[in-house]
Coordinates of C-alpha atoms in Angstrom, one line a residue:
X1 CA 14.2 -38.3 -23.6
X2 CA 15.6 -35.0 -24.7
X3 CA 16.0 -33.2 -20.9
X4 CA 16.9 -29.9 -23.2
X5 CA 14.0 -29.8 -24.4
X6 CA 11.9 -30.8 -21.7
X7 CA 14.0 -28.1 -19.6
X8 CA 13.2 -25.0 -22.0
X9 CA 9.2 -26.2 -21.7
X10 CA 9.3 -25.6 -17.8
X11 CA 11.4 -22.3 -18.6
X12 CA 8.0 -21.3 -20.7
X13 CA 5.8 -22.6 -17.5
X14 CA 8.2 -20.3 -15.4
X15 CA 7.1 -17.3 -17.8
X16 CA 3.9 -17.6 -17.3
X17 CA 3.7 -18.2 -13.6
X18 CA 6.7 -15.2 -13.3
X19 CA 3.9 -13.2 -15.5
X20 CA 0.9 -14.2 -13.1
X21 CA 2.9 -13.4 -10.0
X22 CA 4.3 -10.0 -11.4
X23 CA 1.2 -9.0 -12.4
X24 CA -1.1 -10.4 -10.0
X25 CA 0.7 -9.8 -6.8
X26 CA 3.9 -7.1 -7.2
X27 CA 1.4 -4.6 -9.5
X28 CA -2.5 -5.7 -8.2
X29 CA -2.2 -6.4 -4.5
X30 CA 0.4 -6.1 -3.1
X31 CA 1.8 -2.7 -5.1
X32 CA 5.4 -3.4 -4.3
X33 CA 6.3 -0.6 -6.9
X34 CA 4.6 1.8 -4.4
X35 CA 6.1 0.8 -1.4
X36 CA 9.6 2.9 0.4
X37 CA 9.9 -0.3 2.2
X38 CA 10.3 -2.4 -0.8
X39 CA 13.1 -0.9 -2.2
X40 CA 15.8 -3.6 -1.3
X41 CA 13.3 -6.1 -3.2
X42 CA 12.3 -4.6 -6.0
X43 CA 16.5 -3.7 -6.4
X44 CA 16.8 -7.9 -6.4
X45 CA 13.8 -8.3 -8.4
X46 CA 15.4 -5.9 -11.4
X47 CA 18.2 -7.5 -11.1
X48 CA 16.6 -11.2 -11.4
X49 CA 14.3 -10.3 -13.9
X50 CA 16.7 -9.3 -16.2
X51 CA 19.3 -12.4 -15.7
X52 CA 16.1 -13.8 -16.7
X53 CA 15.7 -12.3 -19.5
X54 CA 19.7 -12.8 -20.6
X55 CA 18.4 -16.4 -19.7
X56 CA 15.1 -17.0 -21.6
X57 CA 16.2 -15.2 -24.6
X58 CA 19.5 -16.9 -24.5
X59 CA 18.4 -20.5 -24.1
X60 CA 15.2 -19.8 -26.7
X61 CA 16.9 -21.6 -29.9
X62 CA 20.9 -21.6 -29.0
X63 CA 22.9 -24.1 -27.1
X64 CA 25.9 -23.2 -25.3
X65 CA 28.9 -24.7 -25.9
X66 CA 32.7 -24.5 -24.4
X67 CA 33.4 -21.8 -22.1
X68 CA 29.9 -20.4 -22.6
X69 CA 28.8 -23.3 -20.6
X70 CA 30.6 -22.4 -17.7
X71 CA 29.2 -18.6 -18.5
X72 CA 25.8 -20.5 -17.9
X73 CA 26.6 -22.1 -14.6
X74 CA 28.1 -19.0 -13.3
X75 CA 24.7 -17.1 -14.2
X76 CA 22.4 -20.0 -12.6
X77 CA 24.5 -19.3 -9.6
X78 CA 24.2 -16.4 -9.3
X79 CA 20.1 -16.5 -9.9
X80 CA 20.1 -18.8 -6.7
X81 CA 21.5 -16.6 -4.6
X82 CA 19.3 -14.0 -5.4
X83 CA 16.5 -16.0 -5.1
X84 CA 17.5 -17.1 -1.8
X85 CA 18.1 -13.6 -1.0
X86 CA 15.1 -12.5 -1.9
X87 CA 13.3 -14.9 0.0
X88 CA 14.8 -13.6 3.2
X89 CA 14.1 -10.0 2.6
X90 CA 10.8 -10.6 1.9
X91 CA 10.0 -12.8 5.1
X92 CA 11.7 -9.6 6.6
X93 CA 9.7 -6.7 5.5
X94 CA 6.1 -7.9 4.4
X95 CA 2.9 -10.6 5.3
X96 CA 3.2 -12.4 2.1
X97 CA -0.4 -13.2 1.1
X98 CA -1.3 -17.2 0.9
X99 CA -1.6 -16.8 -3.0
X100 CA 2.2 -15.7 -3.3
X101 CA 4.0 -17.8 -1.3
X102 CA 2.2 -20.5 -3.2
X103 CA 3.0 -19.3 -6.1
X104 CA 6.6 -18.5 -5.0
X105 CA 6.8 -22.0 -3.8
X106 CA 6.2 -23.7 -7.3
X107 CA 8.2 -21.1 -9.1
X108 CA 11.2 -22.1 -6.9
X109 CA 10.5 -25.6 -7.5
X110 CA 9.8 -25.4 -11.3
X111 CA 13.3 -23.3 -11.2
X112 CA 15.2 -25.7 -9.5
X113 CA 14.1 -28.4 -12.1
X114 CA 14.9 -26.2 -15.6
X115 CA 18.3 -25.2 -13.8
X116 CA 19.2 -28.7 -13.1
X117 CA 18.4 -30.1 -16.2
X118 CA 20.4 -27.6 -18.0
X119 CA 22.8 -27.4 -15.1
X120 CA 23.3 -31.8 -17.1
X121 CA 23.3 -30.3 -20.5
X122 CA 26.3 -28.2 -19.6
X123 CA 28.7 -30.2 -18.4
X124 CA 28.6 -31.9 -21.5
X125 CA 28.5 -28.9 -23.6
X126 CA 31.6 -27.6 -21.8
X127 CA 33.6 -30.3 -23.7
X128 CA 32.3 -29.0 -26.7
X129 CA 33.7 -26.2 -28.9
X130 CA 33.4 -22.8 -27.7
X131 CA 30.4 -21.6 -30.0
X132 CA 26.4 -20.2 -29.3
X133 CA 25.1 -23.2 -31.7
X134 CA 21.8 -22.3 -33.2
X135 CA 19.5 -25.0 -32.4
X136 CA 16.1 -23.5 -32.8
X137 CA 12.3 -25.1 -31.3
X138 CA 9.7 -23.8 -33.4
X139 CA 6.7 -21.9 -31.7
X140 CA 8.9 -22.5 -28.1
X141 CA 11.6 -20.7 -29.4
X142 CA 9.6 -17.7 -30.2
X143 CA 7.7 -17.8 -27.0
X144 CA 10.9 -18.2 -24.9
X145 CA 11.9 -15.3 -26.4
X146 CA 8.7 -12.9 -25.7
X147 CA 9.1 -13.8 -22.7
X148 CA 12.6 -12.7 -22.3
X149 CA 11.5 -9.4 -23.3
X150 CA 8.7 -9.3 -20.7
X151 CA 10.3 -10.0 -17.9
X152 CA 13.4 -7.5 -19.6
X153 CA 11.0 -5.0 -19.3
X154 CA 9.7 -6.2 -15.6
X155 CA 13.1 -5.7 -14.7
X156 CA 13.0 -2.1 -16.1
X157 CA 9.9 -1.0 -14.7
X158 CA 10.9 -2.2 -11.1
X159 CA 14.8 -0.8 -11.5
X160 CA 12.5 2.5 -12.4
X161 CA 10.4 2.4 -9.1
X162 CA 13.9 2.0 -7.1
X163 CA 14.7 5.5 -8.5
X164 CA 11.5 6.4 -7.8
X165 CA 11.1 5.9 -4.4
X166 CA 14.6 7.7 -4.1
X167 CA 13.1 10.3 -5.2
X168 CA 9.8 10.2 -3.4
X169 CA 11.9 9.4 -0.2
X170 CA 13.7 12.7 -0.3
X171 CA 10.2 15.0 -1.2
X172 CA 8.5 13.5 1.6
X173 CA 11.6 14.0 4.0
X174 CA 11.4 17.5 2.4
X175 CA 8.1 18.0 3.1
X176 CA 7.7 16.9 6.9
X177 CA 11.7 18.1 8.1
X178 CA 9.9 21.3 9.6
X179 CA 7.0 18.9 11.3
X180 CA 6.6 19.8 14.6
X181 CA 3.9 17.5 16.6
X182 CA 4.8 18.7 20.0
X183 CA 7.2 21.9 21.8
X184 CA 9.1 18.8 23.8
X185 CA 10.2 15.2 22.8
X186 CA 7.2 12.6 24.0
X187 CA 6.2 9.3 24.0
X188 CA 3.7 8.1 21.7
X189 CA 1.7 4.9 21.1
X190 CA 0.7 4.1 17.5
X191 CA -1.7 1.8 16.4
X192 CA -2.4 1.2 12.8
X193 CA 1.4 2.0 12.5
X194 CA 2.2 -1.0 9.4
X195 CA -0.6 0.7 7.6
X196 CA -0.7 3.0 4.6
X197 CA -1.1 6.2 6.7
X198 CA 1.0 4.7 9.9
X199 CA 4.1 4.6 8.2
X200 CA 4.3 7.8 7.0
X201 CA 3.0 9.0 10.3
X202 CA 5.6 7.0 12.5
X203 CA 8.6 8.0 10.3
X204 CA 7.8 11.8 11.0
X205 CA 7.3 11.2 14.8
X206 CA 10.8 9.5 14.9
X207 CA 11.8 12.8 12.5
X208 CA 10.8 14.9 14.7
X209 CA 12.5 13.1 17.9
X210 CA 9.6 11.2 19.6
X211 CA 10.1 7.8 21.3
X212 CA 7.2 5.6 19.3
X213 CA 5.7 2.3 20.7
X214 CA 3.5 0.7 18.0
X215 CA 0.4 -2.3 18.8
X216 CA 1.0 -4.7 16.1
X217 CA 0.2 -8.3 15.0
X218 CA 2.9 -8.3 13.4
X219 CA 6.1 -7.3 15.5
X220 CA 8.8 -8.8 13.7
X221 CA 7.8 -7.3 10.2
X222 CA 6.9 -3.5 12.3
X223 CA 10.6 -3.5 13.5
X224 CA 11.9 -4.4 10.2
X225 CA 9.7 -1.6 8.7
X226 CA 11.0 1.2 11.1
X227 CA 14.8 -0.5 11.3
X228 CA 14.5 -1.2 15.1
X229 CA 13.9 2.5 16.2
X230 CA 10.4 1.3 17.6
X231 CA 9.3 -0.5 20.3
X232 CA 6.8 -2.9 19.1
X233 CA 4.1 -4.5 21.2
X234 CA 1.4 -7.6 20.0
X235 CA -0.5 -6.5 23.6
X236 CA -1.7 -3.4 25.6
X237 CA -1.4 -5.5 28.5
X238 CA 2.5 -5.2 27.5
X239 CA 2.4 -1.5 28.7
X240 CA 2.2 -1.4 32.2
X241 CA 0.3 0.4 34.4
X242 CA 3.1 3.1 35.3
X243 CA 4.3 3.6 31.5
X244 CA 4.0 6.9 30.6
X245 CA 2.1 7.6 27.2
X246 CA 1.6 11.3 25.7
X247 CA -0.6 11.0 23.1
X248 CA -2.5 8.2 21.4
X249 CA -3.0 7.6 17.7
X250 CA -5.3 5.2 17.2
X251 CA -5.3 4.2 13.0
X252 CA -5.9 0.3 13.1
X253 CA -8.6 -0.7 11.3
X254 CA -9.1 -4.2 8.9
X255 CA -9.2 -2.8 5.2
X256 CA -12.8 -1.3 4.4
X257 CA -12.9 -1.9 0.4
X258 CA -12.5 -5.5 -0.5
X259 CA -14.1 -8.4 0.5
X260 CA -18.2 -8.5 0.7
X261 CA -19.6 -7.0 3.7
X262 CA -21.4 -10.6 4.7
X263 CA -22.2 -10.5 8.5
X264 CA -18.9 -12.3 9.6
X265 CA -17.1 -9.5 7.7
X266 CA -19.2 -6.6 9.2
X267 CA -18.1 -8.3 12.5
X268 CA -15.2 -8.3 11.7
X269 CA -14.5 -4.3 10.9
X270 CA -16.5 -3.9 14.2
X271 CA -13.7 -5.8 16.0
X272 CA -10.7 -4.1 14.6
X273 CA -11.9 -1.0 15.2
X274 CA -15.1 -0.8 17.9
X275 CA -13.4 -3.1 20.1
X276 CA -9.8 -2.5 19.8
X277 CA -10.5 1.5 20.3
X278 CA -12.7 -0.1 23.5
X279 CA -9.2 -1.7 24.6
X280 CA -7.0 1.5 24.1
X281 CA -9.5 2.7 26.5
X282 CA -9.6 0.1 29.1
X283 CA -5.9 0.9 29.2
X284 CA -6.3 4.7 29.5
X285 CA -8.4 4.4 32.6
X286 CA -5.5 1.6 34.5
X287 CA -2.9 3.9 33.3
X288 CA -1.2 6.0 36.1
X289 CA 0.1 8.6 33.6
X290 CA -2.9 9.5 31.4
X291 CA -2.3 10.7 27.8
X292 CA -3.0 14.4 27.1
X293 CA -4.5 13.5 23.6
X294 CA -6.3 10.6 22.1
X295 CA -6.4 11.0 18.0
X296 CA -8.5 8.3 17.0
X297 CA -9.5 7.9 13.3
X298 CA -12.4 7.7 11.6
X299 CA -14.3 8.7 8.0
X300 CA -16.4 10.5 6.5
X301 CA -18.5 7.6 6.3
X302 CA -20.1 8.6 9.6
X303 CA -22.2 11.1 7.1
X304 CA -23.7 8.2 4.9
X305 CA -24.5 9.3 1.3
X306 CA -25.4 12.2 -0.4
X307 CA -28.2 11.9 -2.8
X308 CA -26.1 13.2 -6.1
X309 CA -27.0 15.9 -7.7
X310 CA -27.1 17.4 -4.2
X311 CA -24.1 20.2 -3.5
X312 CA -24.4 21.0 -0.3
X313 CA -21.4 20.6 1.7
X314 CA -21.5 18.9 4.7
X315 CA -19.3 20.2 8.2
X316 CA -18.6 17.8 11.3
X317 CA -22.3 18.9 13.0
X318 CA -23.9 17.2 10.4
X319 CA -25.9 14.2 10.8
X320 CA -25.2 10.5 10.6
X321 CA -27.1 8.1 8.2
X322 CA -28.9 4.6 9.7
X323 CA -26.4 3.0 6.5
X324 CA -24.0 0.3 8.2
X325 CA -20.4 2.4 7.1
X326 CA -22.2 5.3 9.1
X327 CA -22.9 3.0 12.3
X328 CA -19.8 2.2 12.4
X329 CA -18.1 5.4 12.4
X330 CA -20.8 6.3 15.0
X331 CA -19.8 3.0 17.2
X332 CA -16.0 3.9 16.6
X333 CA -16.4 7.2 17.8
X334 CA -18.5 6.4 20.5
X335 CA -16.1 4.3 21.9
X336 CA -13.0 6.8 21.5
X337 CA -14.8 9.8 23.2
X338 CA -15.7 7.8 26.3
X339 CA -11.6 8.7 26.7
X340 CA -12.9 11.9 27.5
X341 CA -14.0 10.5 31.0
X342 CA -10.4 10.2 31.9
X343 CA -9.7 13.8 31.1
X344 CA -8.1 13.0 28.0
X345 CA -8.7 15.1 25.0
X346 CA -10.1 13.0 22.2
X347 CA -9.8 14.1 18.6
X348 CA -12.1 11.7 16.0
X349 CA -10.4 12.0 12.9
X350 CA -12.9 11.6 9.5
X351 CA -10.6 10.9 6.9
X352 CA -11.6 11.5 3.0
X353 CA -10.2 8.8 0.9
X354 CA -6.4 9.2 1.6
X355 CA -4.6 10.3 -1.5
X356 CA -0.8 8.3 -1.7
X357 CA 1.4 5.9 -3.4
X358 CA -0.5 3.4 -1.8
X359 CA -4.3 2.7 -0.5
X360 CA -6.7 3.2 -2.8
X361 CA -5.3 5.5 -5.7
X362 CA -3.1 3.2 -7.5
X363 CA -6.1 0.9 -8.1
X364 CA -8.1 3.7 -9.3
X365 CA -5.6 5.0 -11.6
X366 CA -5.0 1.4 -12.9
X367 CA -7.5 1.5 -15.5
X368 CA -6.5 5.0 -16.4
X369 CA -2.9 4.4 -16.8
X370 CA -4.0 1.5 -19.4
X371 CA -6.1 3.6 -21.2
X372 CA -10.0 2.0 -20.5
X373 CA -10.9 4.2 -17.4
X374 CA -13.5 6.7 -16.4
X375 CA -16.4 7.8 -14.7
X376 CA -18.1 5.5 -11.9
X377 CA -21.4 5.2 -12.2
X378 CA -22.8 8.4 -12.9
X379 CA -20.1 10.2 -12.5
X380 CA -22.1 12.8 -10.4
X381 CA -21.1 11.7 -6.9
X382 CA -19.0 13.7 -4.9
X383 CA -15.0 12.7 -4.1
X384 CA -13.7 14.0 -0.7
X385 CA -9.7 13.3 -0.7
X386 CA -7.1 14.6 1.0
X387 CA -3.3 14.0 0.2
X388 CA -1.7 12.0 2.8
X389 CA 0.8 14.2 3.5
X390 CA -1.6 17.0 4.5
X391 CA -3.2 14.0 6.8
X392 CA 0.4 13.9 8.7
X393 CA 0.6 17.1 9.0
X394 CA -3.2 17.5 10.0
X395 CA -2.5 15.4 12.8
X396 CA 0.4 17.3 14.0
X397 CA -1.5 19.8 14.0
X398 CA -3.6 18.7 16.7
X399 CA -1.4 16.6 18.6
X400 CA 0.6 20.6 19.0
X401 CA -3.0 22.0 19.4
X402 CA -3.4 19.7 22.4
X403 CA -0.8 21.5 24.5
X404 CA -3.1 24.0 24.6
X405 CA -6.5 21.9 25.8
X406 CA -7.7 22.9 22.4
X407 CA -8.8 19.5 20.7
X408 CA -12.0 18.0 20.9
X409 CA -14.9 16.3 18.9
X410 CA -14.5 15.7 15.0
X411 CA -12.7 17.3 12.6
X412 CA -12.8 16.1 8.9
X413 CA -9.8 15.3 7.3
X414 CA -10.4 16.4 3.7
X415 CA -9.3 18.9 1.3
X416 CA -11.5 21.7 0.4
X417 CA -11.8 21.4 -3.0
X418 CA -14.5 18.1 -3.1
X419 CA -14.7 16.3 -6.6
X420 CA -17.6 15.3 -8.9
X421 CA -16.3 11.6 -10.0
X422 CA -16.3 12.6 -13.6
X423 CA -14.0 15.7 -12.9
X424 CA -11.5 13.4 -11.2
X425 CA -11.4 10.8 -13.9
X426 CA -11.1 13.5 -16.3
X427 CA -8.0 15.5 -14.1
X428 CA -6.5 11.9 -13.5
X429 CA -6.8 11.4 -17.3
X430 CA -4.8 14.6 -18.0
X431 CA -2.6 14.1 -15.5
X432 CA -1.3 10.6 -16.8
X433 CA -1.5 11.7 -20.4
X434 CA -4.4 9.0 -21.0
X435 CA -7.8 9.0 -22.1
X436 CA -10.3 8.5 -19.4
X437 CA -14.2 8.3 -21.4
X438 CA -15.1 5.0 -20.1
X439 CA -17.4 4.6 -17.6
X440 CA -17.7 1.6 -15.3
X441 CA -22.0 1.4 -14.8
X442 CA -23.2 1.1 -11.3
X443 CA -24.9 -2.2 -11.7
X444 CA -21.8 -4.0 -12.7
X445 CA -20.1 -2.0 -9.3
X446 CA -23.0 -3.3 -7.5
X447 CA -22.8 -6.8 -8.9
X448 CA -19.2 -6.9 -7.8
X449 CA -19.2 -5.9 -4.9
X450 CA -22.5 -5.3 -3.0
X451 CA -23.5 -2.4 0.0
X452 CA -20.0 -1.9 -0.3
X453 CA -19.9 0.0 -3.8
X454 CA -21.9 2.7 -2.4
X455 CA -18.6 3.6 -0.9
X456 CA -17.7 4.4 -5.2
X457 CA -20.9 4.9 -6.6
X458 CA -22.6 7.1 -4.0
X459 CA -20.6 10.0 -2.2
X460 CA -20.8 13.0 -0.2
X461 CA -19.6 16.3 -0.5
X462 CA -17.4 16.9 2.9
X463 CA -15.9 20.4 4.4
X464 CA -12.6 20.6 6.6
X465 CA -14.7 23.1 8.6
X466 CA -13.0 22.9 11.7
X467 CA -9.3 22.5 10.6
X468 CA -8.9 25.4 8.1
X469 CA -11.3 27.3 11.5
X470 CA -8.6 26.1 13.5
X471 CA -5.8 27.9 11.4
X472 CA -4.7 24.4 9.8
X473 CA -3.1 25.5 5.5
X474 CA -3.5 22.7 3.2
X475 CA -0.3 21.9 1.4
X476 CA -2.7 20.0 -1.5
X477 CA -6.0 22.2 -1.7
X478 CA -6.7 21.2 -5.3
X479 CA -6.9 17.9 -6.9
X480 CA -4.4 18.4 -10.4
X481 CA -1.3 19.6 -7.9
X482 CA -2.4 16.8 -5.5
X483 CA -2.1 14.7 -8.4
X484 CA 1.3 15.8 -10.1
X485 CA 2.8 15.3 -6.6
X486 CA 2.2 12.4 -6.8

């Protein structure tokens, strides 16, 4: 049985499984590349990805002989320890998914096998002349070696997006250093804090000298995510009755676009957001210190859709839709306003679709970035964004507005340049340096996934009446800047 060979076949497995992973999971869903908290990672996955790369290429048609054998052992060392390393920061600062800690698991084992097998071949090449012996496999060679230069250039990309989110780090600190959320240091509950938008929003609240308690499923992974400077609780009924709270912000909500709005799912969305909201509540009115402020989120869902072609823009006395993404902004609000009954101020919050290095924008770019995007469905449907930054600092905004009595009702969280879908392709396009002519037909959106792509294939065109009334500046007014800032 030749074990050398057999070893550099489950290298070529490896590559493909590596390839399905790093695609699939680091670039699709989990958008690691994205992520400030992901830098340590990313950092060990560079690094691993190209001591792969030394590896595949290496190993593709040479054998390594004398003190190059030891060279080997020294670098499959090393790769274990990074491994092992990575494996612990991971479990420290995300939820893997079920599909990537399977496939984690068979890459480790699959590793462990190639290593040891060529972990044999060494110790007899080691009494061997020092030489890299040309010993070549056909078709395996030259797929070994493609691979090396994929994952090389994994490696690239993600010691790339280290720099990157450097630099984004120090823009956004930039940006919020003169946030101010309130005149004196309070305490605030966050839910929704792991989130997109809750991150950013509890790193400027610390910023800004605020003691933050977060409600989380997840309280291990939440105090790795804000290094310990949180208090982090899995149950209201973990707050008691005498703990003084100063202002609420309620984001939690299960993800909207996704998986098919079947009945259990509708349920679902109801929960984490109807009855959670109903919860925050329950606690307001046992609570001995009330909050001044409730912000509670919402979207501009609540307004339903807006037959295209129509440009009328809609402010926050405008009137809901009998569509279920409108019922359940009306439910959600609903049950933050009955707050007010406590005489808390309660601020609904309808959020455009949040502009960031994460949520939805990467995936929409996706296609552009590779050159095959474009308009969705007709392309005449209107986009309401807003840049999440100007969301942080919206809600700042009110939380300082509260000190004066002054919140209350809806305000829409959108920036006032709205979007026809083919414009934003078109900006996106030119932004990115790509072409962006082909359109993804409504039918197909439909087919994929259900009510849901009404949410992309049907808009509405939404007015921050209220905030810019209110005095609020957008930092982002216009979608290109938003864009390049990003």
């Amino acid at each position: 049985m030749n074990t050398h060979l057999l070893a550099l076949q489950l290298m070529a497995a490896q590559g493909c499984l590596g390839a399905f992973d790093t695609i699939y999971h680091h670039e699709i869903t989990e958008a690691l590349p994205q992520k400030a908290s992901a830098r340590l990672e990313l950092t060990i996955h560079a690094t691993r990805a190209l001591i792969y790369s030394l590896l595949f290429v290496g190993l593709a048609a040479w054998e390594w002989h004398g003190a190059w054998a030891w060279v080997l052992v020294i670098v499959f060392g090393v790769e274990i320890v990074l491994t092992l390393w990575d494996f612990v920061v991971e479990d420290q600062t995300r939820l893997l998914p079920a599909t990537e800690r399977v496939t984690h698991t068979v890459l480790a084992i699959n590793a462990g096998a190639f290593i040891a097998l060529l972990a044999l071949n060494s110790s007899e090449w080691a009494t061997l002349p020092t030489a890299l012996v040309w010993q070549p496999y056909g078709w395996l060679s030259v797929f070994l070696a493609l691979c090396g230069v994929g994952v090389g250039l994994s490696g690239l990309r993600d010691a790339y997006a280290v720099w990157q989110l450097g630099r984004r780090k120090e823009v956004a600190e930039k940006e919020t250093e003169d946030l101010q959320f309130a005149s004196t240091p309070q305490s605030v509950l966050v839910t929704g804090a792991t989130g997109f938008i809750g991150q950013q929003l509890v790193s400027a609240l610390l910023a800004d000298g605020h003691a933050v308690t977060v409600l989380t499923r997840q309280p291990k992974q939440a105090a790795w995510t804000f290094d310990g400077r949180v208090r982090c609780i899995q149950s209201l009924n973990e707050l008691a009755d005498a703990q003084r709270i100063d202002m609420v912000v309620n984001l939690a909500g299960a993800r909207i676009v996704g998986k098919r709005w079947t009945d259990a799912r509708k349920a679902a969305l109801r929960r984490s957001r109807v009855v959670l909201t109903q919860e925050l509540v329950a606690w307001i009115a046992r609570a001995q210190h009330k909050p001044r402020v409730l912000l509670s989120a919402s979207a501009i869902g609540y307004y339903g859709v807006q037959p295209q072609g129509d440009a009328t823009e809609l402010a926050e006395d405008d009137a809901p839709q009998a569509i279920f993404m409108s019922q359940l902004c009306q439910e959600w609000e609903a049950a933050a306003r009955q707050a007010e009954k406590f005489g808390v101020q309660v601020g609904c919050m309808r959020f455009g679709l949040v502009f960031g290095h994460q949520g939805s924008l990467p995936q929409m770019l996706l296609p552009i970035r590779f050159g095959v995007g474009g308009p969705l469905g007709s392309g005449k449907q209107w986009v309401s964004w807003v840049h999440v930054r100007d969301v942080i600092r919206g809600i700042a905004h009110l939380a300082r507005r509260s000190e004066q009595g002054a919140v209350s009702g809806a305000f829409n969280f959108c920036a006032p340049e709205a979007i026809e879908q083919r414009r934003f392709a078109q900006v996106a396009g030119t932004v990115l340096h790509r072409p962006s002519i082909m359109p993804t037909p409504a039918f197909l959106m439909r087919a994929l996934l259900g009510e849901q792509a009404d949410l992309l294939v049907e808009g509405q065109r939404i007015a921050p009446r209220r905030l810019l009334a209110d005095g609020f500046v957008f930092r982002h007014p216009q979608l290109e800047g938003a864009l390049r800032s990003l």
